[in-house]
PDB file of C-alpha atoms in Angstrom:
ATOM      1  CA  GLY A  23     -29.377 -14.627 -60.132  1.00 59.00           C
ATOM      2  CA  ALA A  24     -30.306 -17.827 -61.183  1.00 83.00           C
ATOM      3  CA  GLY A  25     -29.012 -20.798 -59.590  1.00 92.00           C
ATOM      4  CA  VAL A  26     -27.545 -23.624 -60.506  1.00 95.00           C
ATOM      5  CA  SER A  27     -30.008 -25.474 -62.659  1.00 95.00           C
ATOM      6  CA  GLN A  28     -30.587 -29.071 -64.515  1.00 96.00           C
ATOM      7  CA  SER A  29     -31.852 -31.078 -67.329  1.00 97.00           C
ATOM      8  CA  PRO A  30     -34.164 -32.429 -67.684  1.00 97.00           C
ATOM      9  CA  SER A  31     -36.141 -32.899 -64.132  1.00 95.00           C
ATOM     10  CA  ASN A  32     -37.595 -36.103 -64.499  1.00 96.00           C
ATOM     11  CA  LYS A  33     -36.197 -39.218 -67.340  1.00 97.00           C
ATOM     12  CA  VAL A  34     -37.722 -42.412 -68.091  1.00 98.00           C
ATOM     13  CA  THR A  35     -35.532 -44.774 -69.843  1.00 98.00           C
ATOM     14  CA  GLU A  36     -35.491 -48.678 -70.551  1.00 97.00           C
ATOM     15  CA  LYS A  37     -32.701 -51.206 -69.356  1.00 97.00           C
ATOM     16  CA  GLY A  38     -29.787 -51.193 -71.311  1.00 97.00           C
ATOM     17  CA  LYS A  39     -29.980 -47.149 -72.972  1.00 98.00           C
ATOM     18  CA  ASP A  40     -27.429 -44.684 -72.794  1.00 98.00           C
ATOM     19  CA  VAL A  41     -28.853 -41.467 -70.926  1.00 98.00           C
ATOM     20  CA  GLU A  42     -27.688 -37.912 -70.760  1.00 98.00           C
ATOM     21  CA  LEU A  43     -27.841 -35.642 -67.638  1.00 98.00           C
ATOM     22  CA  ARG A  44     -27.279 -31.842 -67.370  1.00 97.00           C
ATOM     23  CA  CYS A  45     -25.808 -29.650 -65.557  1.00 97.00           C
ATOM     24  CA  ASP A  46     -25.456 -25.612 -65.600  1.00 96.00           C
ATOM     25  CA  PRO A  47     -23.719 -24.256 -63.222  1.00 95.00           C
ATOM     26  CA  ILE A  48     -23.976 -21.000 -61.349  1.00 94.00           C
ATOM     27  CA  SER A  49     -21.726 -18.210 -63.441  1.00 92.00           C
ATOM     28  CA  GLY A  50     -18.647 -17.797 -61.963  1.00 89.00           C
ATOM     29  CA  HIS A  51     -18.491 -21.037 -59.634  1.00 91.00           C
ATOM     30  CA  THR A  52     -15.020 -22.469 -60.258  1.00 90.00           C
ATOM     31  CA  ALA A  53     -15.673 -26.000 -59.286  1.00 92.00           C
ATOM     32  CA  LEU A  54     -18.893 -28.794 -60.456  1.00 95.00           C
ATOM     33  CA  TYR A  55     -19.775 -31.969 -58.376  1.00 95.00           C
ATOM     34  CA  TRP A  56     -22.743 -34.474 -59.235  1.00 97.00           C
ATOM     35  CA  TYR A  57     -23.692 -36.516 -56.280  1.00 96.00           C
ATOM     36  CA  ARG A  58     -26.263 -39.668 -56.382  1.00 96.00           C
ATOM     37  CA  GLN A  59     -29.663 -40.031 -53.798  1.00 94.00           C
ATOM     38  CA  SER A  60     -30.790 -43.296 -54.038  1.00 92.00           C
ATOM     39  CA  LEU A  61     -33.719 -45.503 -51.050  1.00 83.00           C
ATOM     40  CA  GLY A  62     -30.781 -47.788 -50.469  1.00 73.00           C
ATOM     41  CA  GLN A  63     -27.425 -45.714 -50.636  1.00 77.00           C
ATOM     42  CA  GLY A  64     -27.830 -42.052 -49.421  1.00 85.00           C
ATOM     43  CA  LEU A  65     -27.170 -39.487 -50.789  1.00 91.00           C
ATOM     44  CA  GLU A  66     -23.418 -40.243 -52.966  1.00 93.00           C
ATOM     45  CA  PHE A  67     -20.170 -38.452 -53.516  1.00 93.00           C
ATOM     46  CA  LEU A  68     -19.570 -39.486 -57.765  1.00 96.00           C
ATOM     47  CA  ILE A  69     -17.448 -36.599 -59.455  1.00 95.00           C
ATOM     48  CA  TYR A  70     -15.990 -33.580 -58.977  1.00 93.00           C
ATOM     49  CA  PHE A  71     -14.715 -30.635 -61.875  1.00 93.00           C
ATOM     50  CA  GLN A  72     -12.585 -27.640 -60.959  1.00 89.00           C
ATOM     51  CA  GLY A  73     -11.042 -25.826 -63.284  1.00 84.00           C
ATOM     52  CA  ASN A  74      -8.988 -26.564 -65.783  1.00 83.00           C
ATOM     53  CA  SER A  75      -7.472 -29.594 -63.022  1.00 86.00           C
ATOM     54  CA  ALA A  76      -7.831 -33.552 -63.953  1.00 88.00           C
ATOM     55  CA  PRO A  77     -11.653 -34.501 -62.139  1.00 90.00           C
ATOM     56  CA  ASP A  78     -12.032 -36.473 -59.072  1.00 91.00           C
ATOM     57  CA  LYS A  79     -13.629 -39.585 -60.599  1.00 92.00           C
ATOM     58  CA  SER A  80     -13.225 -41.447 -56.902  1.00 91.00           C
ATOM     59  CA  GLY A  81     -17.228 -41.630 -56.277  1.00 93.00           C
ATOM     60  CA  LEU A  82     -18.303 -42.748 -59.542  1.00 95.00           C
ATOM     61  CA  PRO A  83     -19.645 -46.892 -59.811  1.00 94.00           C
ATOM     62  CA  SER A  84     -18.949 -48.260 -62.802  1.00 95.00           C
ATOM     63  CA  ASP A  85     -17.314 -47.596 -65.872  1.00 96.00           C
ATOM     64  CA  ARG A  86     -21.179 -46.816 -67.302  1.00 98.00           C
ATOM     65  CA  PHE A  87     -19.996 -43.181 -65.601  1.00 98.00           C
ATOM     66  CA  SER A  88     -18.872 -40.714 -67.495  1.00 97.00           C
ATOM     67  CA  ALA A  89     -18.900 -36.976 -67.142  1.00 96.00           C
ATOM     68  CA  GLU A  90     -17.477 -33.898 -68.628  1.00 95.00           C
ATOM     69  CA  ARG A  91     -17.235 -30.087 -68.355  1.00 94.00           C
ATOM     70  CA  THR A  92     -17.318 -28.256 -71.470  1.00 85.00           C
ATOM     71  CA  GLY A  93     -15.664 -24.672 -71.354  1.00 81.00           C
ATOM     72  CA  GLY A  94     -15.678 -24.893 -67.369  1.00 78.00           C
ATOM     73  CA  SER A  95     -19.507 -24.057 -67.349  1.00 90.00           C
ATOM     74  CA  VAL A  96     -22.213 -26.750 -68.360  1.00 95.00           C
ATOM     75  CA  SER A  97     -21.179 -30.563 -67.065  1.00 97.00           C
ATOM     76  CA  THR A  98     -23.434 -33.835 -68.714  1.00 97.00           C
ATOM     77  CA  LEU A  99     -22.954 -37.020 -66.691  1.00 98.00           C
ATOM     78  CA  THR A 100     -23.771 -40.234 -68.842  1.00 98.00           C
ATOM     79  CA  ILE A 101     -25.061 -43.636 -68.358  1.00 98.00           C
ATOM     80  CA  GLN A 102     -24.165 -46.235 -71.155  1.00 98.00           C
ATOM     81  CA  ARG A 103     -26.442 -49.374 -70.492  1.00 98.00           C
ATOM     82  CA  THR A 104     -28.055 -48.057 -67.265  1.00 98.00           C
ATOM     83  CA  GLN A 105     -29.800 -50.921 -65.108  1.00 97.00           C
ATOM     84  CA  GLN A 106     -31.861 -50.839 -62.991  1.00 96.00           C
ATOM     85  CA  GLU A 107     -29.406 -49.550 -60.212  1.00 94.00           C
ATOM     86  CA  ASP A 108     -29.308 -46.495 -61.508  1.00 96.00           C
ATOM     87  CA  SER A 109     -32.618 -45.137 -60.500  1.00 96.00           C
ATOM     88  CA  ALA A 110     -32.487 -42.347 -58.465  1.00 96.00           C
ATOM     89  CA  VAL A 111     -31.844 -38.341 -58.716  1.00 95.00           C
ATOM     90  CA  TYR A 112     -28.662 -37.059 -59.132  1.00 97.00           C
ATOM     91  CA  LEU A 113     -27.800 -33.966 -58.255  1.00 96.00           C
ATOM     92  CA  CYS A 114     -25.583 -31.255 -58.912  1.00 96.00           C
ATOM     93  CA  ALA A 115     -23.543 -28.835 -57.676  1.00 95.00           C
ATOM     94  CA  SER A 116     -21.784 -26.396 -57.328  1.00 94.00           C
ATOM     95  CA  SER A 117     -19.359 -23.750 -55.822  1.00 91.00           C
ATOM     96  CA  PRO A 118     -17.559 -20.617 -55.933  1.00 88.00           C
ATOM     97  CA  LEU A 119     -14.368 -21.772 -53.365  1.00 78.00           C
ATOM     98  CA  ILE A 120     -12.930 -18.941 -53.402  1.00 72.00           C
ATOM     99  CA  GLY A 121     -11.142 -17.696 -49.943  1.00 67.00           C
ATOM    100  CA  ASP A 122     -13.257 -19.419 -47.596  1.00 66.00           C
ATOM    101  CA  ASP A 123     -16.779 -19.609 -49.274  1.00 68.00           C
ATOM    102  CA  TYR A 124     -17.074 -22.680 -50.468  1.00 76.00           C
ATOM    103  CA  GLU A 125     -20.311 -23.428 -49.509  1.00 85.00           C
ATOM    104  CA  GLN A 126     -21.892 -25.960 -52.366  1.00 90.00           C
ATOM    105  CA  TYR A 127     -24.960 -24.944 -53.698  1.00 92.00           C
ATOM    106  CA  PHE A 128     -27.600 -27.633 -55.251  1.00 94.00           C
ATOM    107  CA  GLY A 129     -29.677 -27.813 -58.417  1.00 94.00           C
ATOM    108  CA  PRO A 130     -33.143 -29.634 -57.668  1.00 93.00           C
ATOM    109  CA  GLY A 131     -31.913 -32.887 -59.705  1.00 95.00           C
ATOM    110  CA  THR A 132     -32.643 -35.205 -62.321  1.00 96.00           C
ATOM    111  CA  ARG A 133     -35.105 -38.773 -61.102  1.00 96.00           C
ATOM    112  CA  LEU A 134     -34.278 -41.633 -63.301  1.00 97.00           C
ATOM    113  CA  THR A 135     -35.823 -44.494 -63.682  1.00 97.00           C
ATOM    114  CA  VAL A 136     -35.031 -47.578 -65.263  1.00 97.00           C
ATOM    115  CA  THR A 137     -37.309 -49.313 -66.291  1.00 96.00           C
TER     116      THR A 137
ATOM    117  CA  ALA B  12     -11.492 -40.570 -43.094  1.00 78.00           C
ATOM    118  CA  GLN B  13     -14.039 -37.996 -42.523  1.00 85.00           C
ATOM    119  CA  SER B  14     -18.014 -39.224 -41.737  1.00 91.00           C
ATOM    120  CA  VAL B  15     -20.817 -38.122 -39.882  1.00 95.00           C
ATOM    121  CA  THR B  16     -23.208 -40.208 -38.149  1.00 96.00           C
ATOM    122  CA  GLN B  17     -27.020 -38.921 -37.690  1.00 97.00           C
ATOM    123  CA  LEU B  18     -28.235 -40.791 -34.419  1.00 96.00           C
ATOM    124  CA  ASP B  19     -32.298 -40.702 -35.324  1.00 96.00           C
ATOM    125  CA  SER B  20     -33.204 -41.125 -38.621  1.00 95.00           C
ATOM    126  CA  HIS B  21     -37.354 -40.157 -37.697  1.00 97.00           C
ATOM    127  CA  VAL B  22     -37.613 -37.849 -35.425  1.00 98.00           C
ATOM    128  CA  SER B  23     -41.170 -36.230 -34.348  1.00 98.00           C
ATOM    129  CA  VAL B  24     -42.358 -33.784 -32.848  1.00 98.00           C
ATOM    130  CA  SER B  25     -44.906 -30.857 -31.604  1.00 97.00           C
ATOM    131  CA  GLU B  26     -45.901 -27.639 -33.135  1.00 97.00           C
ATOM    132  CA  GLY B  27     -43.998 -24.783 -30.659  1.00 97.00           C
ATOM    133  CA  THR B  28     -41.749 -27.815 -29.000  1.00 98.00           C
ATOM    134  CA  PRO B  29     -37.787 -28.035 -29.146  1.00 98.00           C
ATOM    135  CA  VAL B  30     -35.651 -29.371 -31.720  1.00 98.00           C
ATOM    136  CA  LEU B  31     -33.185 -31.735 -31.349  1.00 98.00           C
ATOM    137  CA  LEU B  32     -31.235 -33.362 -34.056  1.00 98.00           C
ATOM    138  CA  ARG B  33     -28.110 -35.556 -33.291  1.00 98.00           C
ATOM    139  CA  CYS B  34     -25.029 -35.777 -35.409  1.00 98.00           C
ATOM    140  CA  ASN B  35     -21.662 -37.053 -34.183  1.00 97.00           C
ATOM    141  CA  TYR B  36     -18.856 -36.711 -36.893  1.00 94.00           C
ATOM    142  CA  SER B  37     -14.892 -38.426 -37.263  1.00 92.00           C
ATOM    143  CA  SER B  38     -12.538 -36.463 -38.265  1.00 85.00           C
ATOM    144  CA  SER B  39      -8.653 -37.146 -38.309  1.00 78.00           C
ATOM    145  CA  TYR B  40      -8.436 -33.286 -38.285  1.00 79.00           C
ATOM    146  CA  SER B  41     -10.127 -29.879 -37.085  1.00 79.00           C
ATOM    147  CA  PRO B  42     -13.125 -30.535 -39.963  1.00 86.00           C
ATOM    148  CA  SER B  43     -16.199 -28.392 -42.074  1.00 88.00           C
ATOM    149  CA  LEU B  44     -19.191 -29.663 -40.480  1.00 92.00           C
ATOM    150  CA  PHE B  45     -22.704 -28.258 -41.552  1.00 94.00           C
ATOM    151  CA  TRP B  46     -25.850 -28.575 -42.102  1.00 96.00           C
ATOM    152  CA  TYR B  47     -28.333 -29.255 -44.742  1.00 96.00           C
ATOM    153  CA  VAL B  48     -32.393 -29.052 -45.678  1.00 96.00           C
ATOM    154  CA  GLN B  49     -34.491 -30.814 -48.448  1.00 94.00           C
ATOM    155  CA  HIS B  50     -37.956 -30.451 -48.065  1.00 91.00           C
ATOM    156  CA  PRO B  51     -40.145 -32.533 -50.367  1.00 84.00           C
ATOM    157  CA  ASN B  52     -39.938 -31.881 -54.180  1.00 76.00           C
ATOM    158  CA  LYS B  53     -37.309 -29.167 -53.413  1.00 81.00           C
ATOM    159  CA  GLY B  54     -33.229 -29.030 -53.708  1.00 84.00           C
ATOM    160  CA  LEU B  55     -30.400 -29.424 -50.567  1.00 91.00           C
ATOM    161  CA  GLN B  56     -30.613 -25.895 -48.621  1.00 92.00           C
ATOM    162  CA  LEU B  57     -28.040 -25.174 -46.896  1.00 93.00           C
ATOM    163  CA  LEU B  58     -29.312 -24.326 -43.118  1.00 95.00           C
ATOM    164  CA  LEU B  59     -25.680 -23.879 -41.523  1.00 94.00           C
ATOM    165  CA  LYS B  60     -21.602 -23.893 -41.604  1.00 91.00           C
ATOM    166  CA  TYR B  61     -18.970 -24.859 -38.895  1.00 90.00           C
ATOM    167  CA  THR B  62     -15.624 -23.254 -40.107  1.00 82.00           C
ATOM    168  CA  SER B  63     -13.785 -23.547 -37.182  1.00 76.00           C
ATOM    169  CA  ALA B  64     -14.824 -20.273 -36.316  1.00 75.00           C
ATOM    170  CA  ALA B  65     -17.342 -19.769 -33.216  1.00 85.00           C
ATOM    171  CA  THR B  66     -18.427 -22.847 -31.416  1.00 90.00           C
ATOM    172  CA  LEU B  67     -21.999 -22.274 -31.599  1.00 94.00           C
ATOM    173  CA  VAL B  68     -23.046 -21.126 -34.855  1.00 94.00           C
ATOM    174  CA  LYS B  69     -26.771 -19.286 -36.036  1.00 95.00           C
ATOM    175  CA  GLY B  70     -28.425 -20.199 -39.006  1.00 95.00           C
ATOM    176  CA  ILE B  71     -31.709 -19.590 -40.574  1.00 94.00           C
ATOM    177  CA  ASN B  72     -35.068 -20.190 -39.508  1.00 94.00           C
ATOM    178  CA  GLY B  73     -33.986 -19.846 -36.061  1.00 96.00           C
ATOM    179  CA  PHE B  74     -31.741 -23.337 -36.746  1.00 97.00           C
ATOM    180  CA  GLU B  75     -28.895 -23.037 -34.386  1.00 97.00           C
ATOM    181  CA  ALA B  76     -26.092 -26.079 -33.693  1.00 97.00           C
ATOM    182  CA  GLU B  77     -22.989 -26.226 -31.260  1.00 95.00           C
ATOM    183  CA  PHE B  78     -20.114 -28.039 -32.279  1.00 94.00           C
ATOM    184  CA  LYS B  79     -18.650 -30.096 -29.212  1.00 94.00           C
ATOM    185  CA  LYS B  80     -14.612 -31.431 -30.083  1.00 91.00           C
ATOM    186  CA  SER B  81     -14.668 -33.018 -26.892  1.00 92.00           C
ATOM    187  CA  GLU B  82     -18.183 -34.452 -27.779  1.00 94.00           C
ATOM    188  CA  THR B  83     -17.199 -34.814 -31.735  1.00 94.00           C
ATOM    189  CA  SER B  84     -20.946 -34.046 -31.392  1.00 96.00           C
ATOM    190  CA  PHE B  85     -22.802 -31.213 -33.933  1.00 97.00           C
ATOM    191  CA  HIS B  86     -26.283 -30.816 -32.877  1.00 98.00           C
ATOM    192  CA  LEU B  87     -28.581 -28.593 -34.242  1.00 98.00           C
ATOM    193  CA  THR B  88     -31.830 -27.204 -32.838  1.00 98.00           C
ATOM    194  CA  LYS B  89     -34.180 -24.686 -32.788  1.00 98.00           C
ATOM    195  CA  PRO B  90     -36.501 -23.539 -29.554  1.00 97.00           C
ATOM    196  CA  SER B  91     -40.006 -23.683 -31.207  1.00 97.00           C
ATOM    197  CA  ALA B  92     -40.488 -26.235 -33.906  1.00 98.00           C
ATOM    198  CA  HIS B  93     -42.991 -24.516 -36.775  1.00 97.00           C
ATOM    199  CA  MET B  94     -44.796 -26.833 -39.208  1.00 96.00           C
ATOM    200  CA  SER B  95     -42.527 -25.805 -41.681  1.00 95.00           C
ATOM    201  CA  ASP B  96     -40.201 -26.418 -40.580  1.00 97.00           C
ATOM    202  CA  ALA B  97     -41.064 -31.186 -41.846  1.00 97.00           C
ATOM    203  CA  ALA B  98     -38.056 -32.427 -44.088  1.00 96.00           C
ATOM    204  CA  GLU B  99     -35.164 -34.308 -44.002  1.00 96.00           C
ATOM    205  CA  TYR B 100     -32.098 -33.143 -42.680  1.00 97.00           C
ATOM    206  CA  PHE B 101     -28.593 -33.668 -43.213  1.00 96.00           C
ATOM    207  CA  CYS B 102     -25.579 -33.242 -41.217  1.00 97.00           C
ATOM    208  CA  VAL B 103     -22.397 -33.285 -43.614  1.00 94.00           C
ATOM    209  CA  VAL B 104     -18.415 -33.025 -43.239  1.00 91.00           C
ATOM    210  CA  ILE B 105     -16.359 -31.697 -46.458  1.00 86.00           C
ATOM    211  CA  SER B 106     -13.167 -33.610 -47.150  1.00 80.00           C
ATOM    212  CA  GLY B 107      -9.411 -33.094 -47.076  1.00 70.00           C
ATOM    213  CA  GLY B 108      -8.973 -30.513 -49.509  1.00 70.00           C
ATOM    214  CA  TYR B 109     -13.131 -29.550 -49.843  1.00 68.00           C
ATOM    215  CA  ASN B 110     -13.519 -31.839 -53.548  1.00 75.00           C
ATOM    216  CA  LYS B 111     -16.753 -33.284 -52.036  1.00 85.00           C
ATOM    217  CA  LEU B 112     -19.276 -33.344 -49.264  1.00 89.00           C
ATOM    218  CA  ILE B 113     -20.188 -36.330 -47.357  1.00 91.00           C
ATOM    219  CA  PHE B 114     -23.206 -36.871 -46.191  1.00 94.00           C
ATOM    220  CA  GLY B 115     -25.105 -38.523 -43.271  1.00 95.00           C
ATOM    221  CA  ALA B 116     -28.181 -41.027 -43.821  1.00 95.00           C
ATOM    222  CA  GLY B 117     -31.033 -38.053 -42.766  1.00 95.00           C
ATOM    223  CA  THR B 118     -33.345 -37.614 -39.755  1.00 97.00           C
ATOM    224  CA  ARG B 119     -36.806 -37.057 -41.275  1.00 96.00           C
ATOM    225  CA  LEU B 120     -38.224 -34.247 -39.061  1.00 97.00           C
ATOM    226  CA  ALA B 121     -42.486 -34.261 -38.487  1.00 97.00           C
ATOM    227  CA  VAL B 122     -43.950 -31.641 -37.347  1.00 97.00           C
ATOM    228  CA  HIS B 123     -47.998 -31.926 -35.662  1.00 96.00           C
ATOM    229  CA  PRO B 124     -50.211 -29.633 -34.406  1.00 94.00           C
TER     230      PRO B 124
END
């Protein structure tokens, strides 16, 4: 079946501009996660959505970062007033969280470059 | 709080020789542990997972890992390396409540002919 998809695959933006990154999870997966992979910080958790519960935003690095998940499916990660340190690969994952199946399935990522 | 430490940032082996990628964990309770692999320009793929059933876990592509509570280790092994195994490997622990993965720094595996 279809896996997690992310768009765009690559994004180059100028410092100070806003960007939106999109994630389409696997159909039926109730949990959705955003992670960031950068050279200096490795792989780090950003935000987690589970059903209708309030999202866990504990990993967001600043208030310039926000995310929403509409209708329990598609999610958008928004970065306002981008900075060069925001350059990274942004990864989305989804999970069914049914029984003991809490494996996270990752998308291919969006490579963000801030110039 | 949970954490994982990958003891080697780079490992280099010859094709056909054994692979050992080392990982130690820290957790206040029985952890759920994973190994993920990331090939160049590819997404993260789950190799195997430990969830407190059998301590020896078999994964895809001939990899396996053994959970050793006494040593707080979860090392990844493979008897015979293949060129296609060259990739970055991440040891991962899941936080309480299954709401996020905590990644190790990664080990880059190189396989030489």
